[in-house]
Amino acid sequence: MRYQLVQTPERLELHDTLDPKMGAVYVDFVDGKARHRRQFGGGKGQDIAKAIGLHKFKNPRVIDATAGLGRESFVLASLGCHVTLLERSPIVHALLADGLQRAAHSSEPELQAIIARMQLQHISAHDWLSQLMPAHYPDVIYLDPMFPERQKSALVQKEMRFFHEVVGDDPDSASLLPLAQTRCLQRVVVKRPQSAPHLTASKPAFIIAGKAIRYDVYLKSTT
């Protein structure tokens, strides 16, 4: 197998055995980019915070239906959200579980409190949402489907290469949106590249747009 999970003394890592120069993929909520964004990311002024509705909802319950490496979930939890992370890939789930466990044992009380607001589930979003009872509907469901691979720069980021080759595409992401709209109390937020089409033919209620990324916001549906 080309990609292998390796338990190092520090953490669980995913290695590319055919291209070791690519470096390891792992989840780190303690240091690096996670720490920098927690300290200097802009708080509730960030576009994702505006899309989730943190100016309206106090400590909302959020389902991150396509958790990936958990970066957005961590940002939302650091802003007070209670986040359920859904991840169907066993490899990504293992990396996430390792990152959460290490962060939970951090010596920083603030970081421990953030991690306590994050709950990881190894399940597909379709299965989770389909069986979700109304009493447990979240305020917001967040979707970050796999971005289309760039033909001219397929190796730009090792993490994107890993996701495309190991995890694969999200062929069911379009059908996930209408389901999510019936399983939320307030809204569904879909992260998209700025130039990408909407996830479905349905137009969002409004859009929070940045330079490279935008957030399409859909309101709940009763049908």
Coordinates of C-alpha atoms in Angstrom, one line a residue:
M1 CA 0.0 0.0 0.0
R2 CA 1.4 3.4 -1.0
Y3 CA 0.0 5.4 1.9
Q4 CA 0.6 4.0 5.4
L5 CA -0.3 5.2 8.9
V6 CA 2.8 5.4 11.1
Q7 CA 2.7 5.8 14.9
T8 CA 5.7 8.0 15.7
P9 CA 6.8 8.9 19.3
E10 CA 5.0 12.2 18.9
R11 CA 1.8 11.4 16.9
L12 CA 0.1 9.4 14.3
E13 CA 1.2 10.3 10.7
L14 CA 0.3 9.3 7.2
H15 CA 3.3 8.6 5.0
D16 CA 3.6 8.4 1.2
T17 CA 5.9 5.4 0.8
L18 CA 6.7 6.1 -2.8
D19 CA 7.4 9.8 -2.3
P20 CA 8.8 10.3 1.2
K21 CA 9.9 13.9 0.3
M22 CA 6.2 14.9 0.4
G23 CA 6.3 14.8 4.1
A24 CA 3.8 13.4 6.6
V25 CA 0.2 14.3 7.0
Y26 CA -1.1 14.6 10.5
V27 CA -3.5 16.6 12.7
D28 CA -2.1 19.1 15.2
F29 CA -4.5 21.3 17.2
V30 CA -1.7 22.3 19.7
D31 CA 0.9 24.1 17.7
G32 CA 1.6 25.4 14.2
K33 CA -1.3 26.9 12.1
A34 CA -3.9 25.9 14.6
R35 CA -2.3 27.9 17.4
H36 CA -1.6 30.9 15.1
R37 CA -5.2 31.0 13.9
R38 CA -6.5 30.7 17.4
Q39 CA -4.4 33.6 18.6
F40 CA -4.5 35.8 15.5
G41 CA -7.3 34.5 13.2
G42 CA -9.7 37.4 13.7
G43 CA -12.2 35.9 16.0
K44 CA -15.9 36.3 15.1
G45 CA -14.9 38.7 12.3
Q46 CA -13.7 35.7 10.2
D47 CA -15.8 34.9 7.1
I48 CA -16.6 31.4 8.4
A49 CA -17.9 32.9 11.7
K50 CA -20.2 35.3 9.7
A51 CA -21.5 32.4 7.6
I52 CA -22.3 30.3 10.6
G53 CA -24.1 33.2 12.2
L54 CA -22.1 33.8 15.3
H55 CA -23.4 37.4 15.4
K56 CA -26.9 35.9 15.9
F57 CA -26.5 32.6 17.6
K58 CA -24.8 32.2 21.0
N59 CA -22.6 29.0 21.2
P60 CA -24.6 27.2 18.5
R61 CA -24.5 23.5 17.9
V62 CA -22.8 22.7 14.6
I63 CA -22.4 19.5 12.7
D64 CA -19.3 19.5 10.5
A65 CA -20.5 16.9 8.1
T66 CA -17.3 16.6 6.1
A67 CA -14.7 17.0 8.9
G68 CA -11.5 16.3 6.9
L69 CA -8.5 17.3 9.1
G70 CA -10.8 19.3 11.4
R71 CA -9.4 22.8 10.9
E72 CA -12.7 24.5 10.5
S73 CA -14.2 22.5 13.4
F74 CA -11.4 23.7 15.6
V75 CA -11.9 27.3 14.6
L76 CA -15.6 27.1 15.3
A77 CA -15.0 25.4 18.6
S78 CA -12.5 28.0 19.6
L79 CA -15.3 30.6 18.9
G80 CA -17.7 28.8 21.3
C81 CA -19.5 26.4 19.0
H82 CA -20.3 22.9 20.1
V83 CA -19.1 20.8 17.1
T84 CA -19.9 17.3 16.0
L85 CA -17.3 16.1 13.5
L86 CA -18.5 13.4 11.0
E87 CA -15.8 11.6 9.1
R88 CA -16.4 8.4 7.1
S89 CA -12.8 7.7 6.0
P90 CA -11.1 5.4 8.6
I91 CA -7.7 6.9 7.8
V92 CA -8.8 10.5 8.3
H93 CA -10.8 9.5 11.4
A94 CA -7.7 7.9 12.9
L95 CA -5.7 11.0 12.3
L96 CA -8.4 13.2 13.8
A97 CA -8.8 11.0 16.8
D98 CA -5.1 11.2 17.5
G99 CA -5.0 14.9 17.1
L100 CA -7.9 15.4 19.4
Q101 CA -6.5 13.1 22.1
R102 CA -3.1 14.8 22.1
A103 CA -4.8 18.3 22.3
A104 CA -7.1 17.1 25.2
H105 CA -4.0 16.2 27.2
S106 CA -2.4 19.7 26.6
S107 CA -1.4 21.7 29.6
E108 CA -3.4 24.7 28.4
P109 CA -6.8 25.0 30.0
E110 CA -8.1 27.1 27.1
L111 CA -7.2 24.5 24.6
Q112 CA -8.7 21.7 26.7
A113 CA -12.0 23.7 26.8
I114 CA -12.0 24.0 23.0
I115 CA -11.4 20.3 22.5
A116 CA -14.2 19.5 25.0
R117 CA -16.6 21.2 22.6
M118 CA -15.5 18.8 19.8
Q119 CA -17.0 15.3 19.4
L120 CA -15.8 13.0 16.6
Q121 CA -17.9 10.3 15.0
H122 CA -16.8 7.7 12.5
I123 CA -19.8 7.7 10.1
S124 CA -20.9 9.0 6.8
A125 CA -22.9 12.3 6.9
H126 CA -25.7 10.7 5.0
D127 CA -26.1 8.0 7.6
W128 CA -25.8 10.3 10.5
L129 CA -28.2 12.9 9.3
S130 CA -30.8 10.3 8.0
Q131 CA -31.1 8.8 11.5
L132 CA -31.0 12.1 13.4
M133 CA -34.0 12.7 15.6
P134 CA -35.6 16.2 15.7
A135 CA -34.6 16.7 19.3
H136 CA -31.0 16.5 18.2
Y137 CA -31.0 18.7 15.2
P138 CA -28.1 21.2 15.2
D139 CA -28.4 24.9 14.7
V140 CA -26.1 24.8 11.7
I141 CA -24.7 22.1 9.4
Y142 CA -21.4 22.8 7.7
L143 CA -20.4 21.2 4.4
D144 CA -16.9 21.3 2.9
P145 CA -17.1 18.9 0.0
M146 CA -14.0 17.9 -1.9
F147 CA -12.8 20.7 -4.2
P148 CA -12.3 19.8 -7.9
E149 CA -8.7 18.8 -8.5
R150 CA -6.7 21.3 -10.4
Q151 CA -5.3 19.7 -13.5
K152 CA -2.4 22.1 -13.8
S153 CA -1.3 21.8 -10.2
A154 CA -2.3 18.5 -8.8
L155 CA 0.7 18.3 -6.5
V156 CA 0.5 21.8 -5.0
Q157 CA -0.5 20.7 -1.6
K158 CA 0.4 17.3 -0.1
E159 CA -2.8 17.2 1.9
M160 CA -5.0 17.8 -1.2
R161 CA -3.0 15.1 -3.0
F162 CA -3.6 12.8 -0.1
F163 CA -7.4 13.5 -0.1
H164 CA -7.8 13.0 -3.8
E165 CA -5.8 9.7 -3.9
V166 CA -6.7 8.1 -0.6
V167 CA -10.1 9.5 0.3
G168 CA -11.4 10.1 -3.2
D169 CA -14.1 12.5 -4.4
D170 CA -17.4 13.3 -2.8
P171 CA -19.9 12.1 -5.5
D172 CA -22.8 12.3 -3.0
S173 CA -22.1 15.9 -1.8
A174 CA -24.9 17.4 -4.0
S175 CA -27.5 15.1 -2.4
L176 CA -26.2 15.9 1.0
L177 CA -27.3 19.6 0.8
P178 CA -31.1 19.1 0.6
L179 CA -30.9 16.4 3.3
A180 CA -28.9 18.8 5.6
Q181 CA -31.5 21.6 5.0
T182 CA -34.2 19.3 6.6
R183 CA -31.9 18.4 9.6
C184 CA -30.9 21.8 10.8
L185 CA -32.7 24.4 12.9
Q186 CA -31.2 27.5 11.2
R187 CA -29.0 27.1 8.2
V188 CA -26.5 25.0 6.1
V189 CA -23.2 26.6 5.2
V190 CA -21.3 25.2 2.1
K191 CA -17.6 26.1 1.6
R192 CA -16.7 26.6 -2.1
P193 CA -13.8 27.9 -4.2
Q194 CA -14.6 31.4 -5.3
S195 CA -15.0 30.5 -8.9
A196 CA -16.8 27.1 -8.4
P197 CA -20.5 26.7 -9.2
H198 CA -23.0 26.2 -6.5
L199 CA -23.2 22.7 -5.1
T200 CA -26.7 22.2 -6.6
A201 CA -29.1 24.1 -8.8
S202 CA -30.6 25.6 -5.6
K203 CA -29.3 29.1 -5.0
P204 CA -28.1 30.1 -1.6
A205 CA -30.0 32.6 0.5
F206 CA -26.8 34.7 0.7
I207 CA -23.0 34.4 0.2
I208 CA -20.1 35.4 2.4
A209 CA -17.2 35.8 -0.1
G210 CA -13.5 36.2 0.5
K211 CA -10.6 36.4 -2.0
A212 CA -10.3 32.7 -2.8
I213 CA -13.1 31.1 -0.8
R214 CA -16.8 31.8 -0.4
Y215 CA -19.5 30.4 1.9
D216 CA -22.9 29.7 0.4
V217 CA -25.5 29.9 3.1
Y218 CA -28.8 28.0 2.7
L219 CA -31.7 28.4 5.1
K220 CA -33.5 25.4 6.7
S221 CA -36.1 23.6 4.7
T222 CA -39.3 21.9 5.9
T223 CA -39.7 19.7 2.8

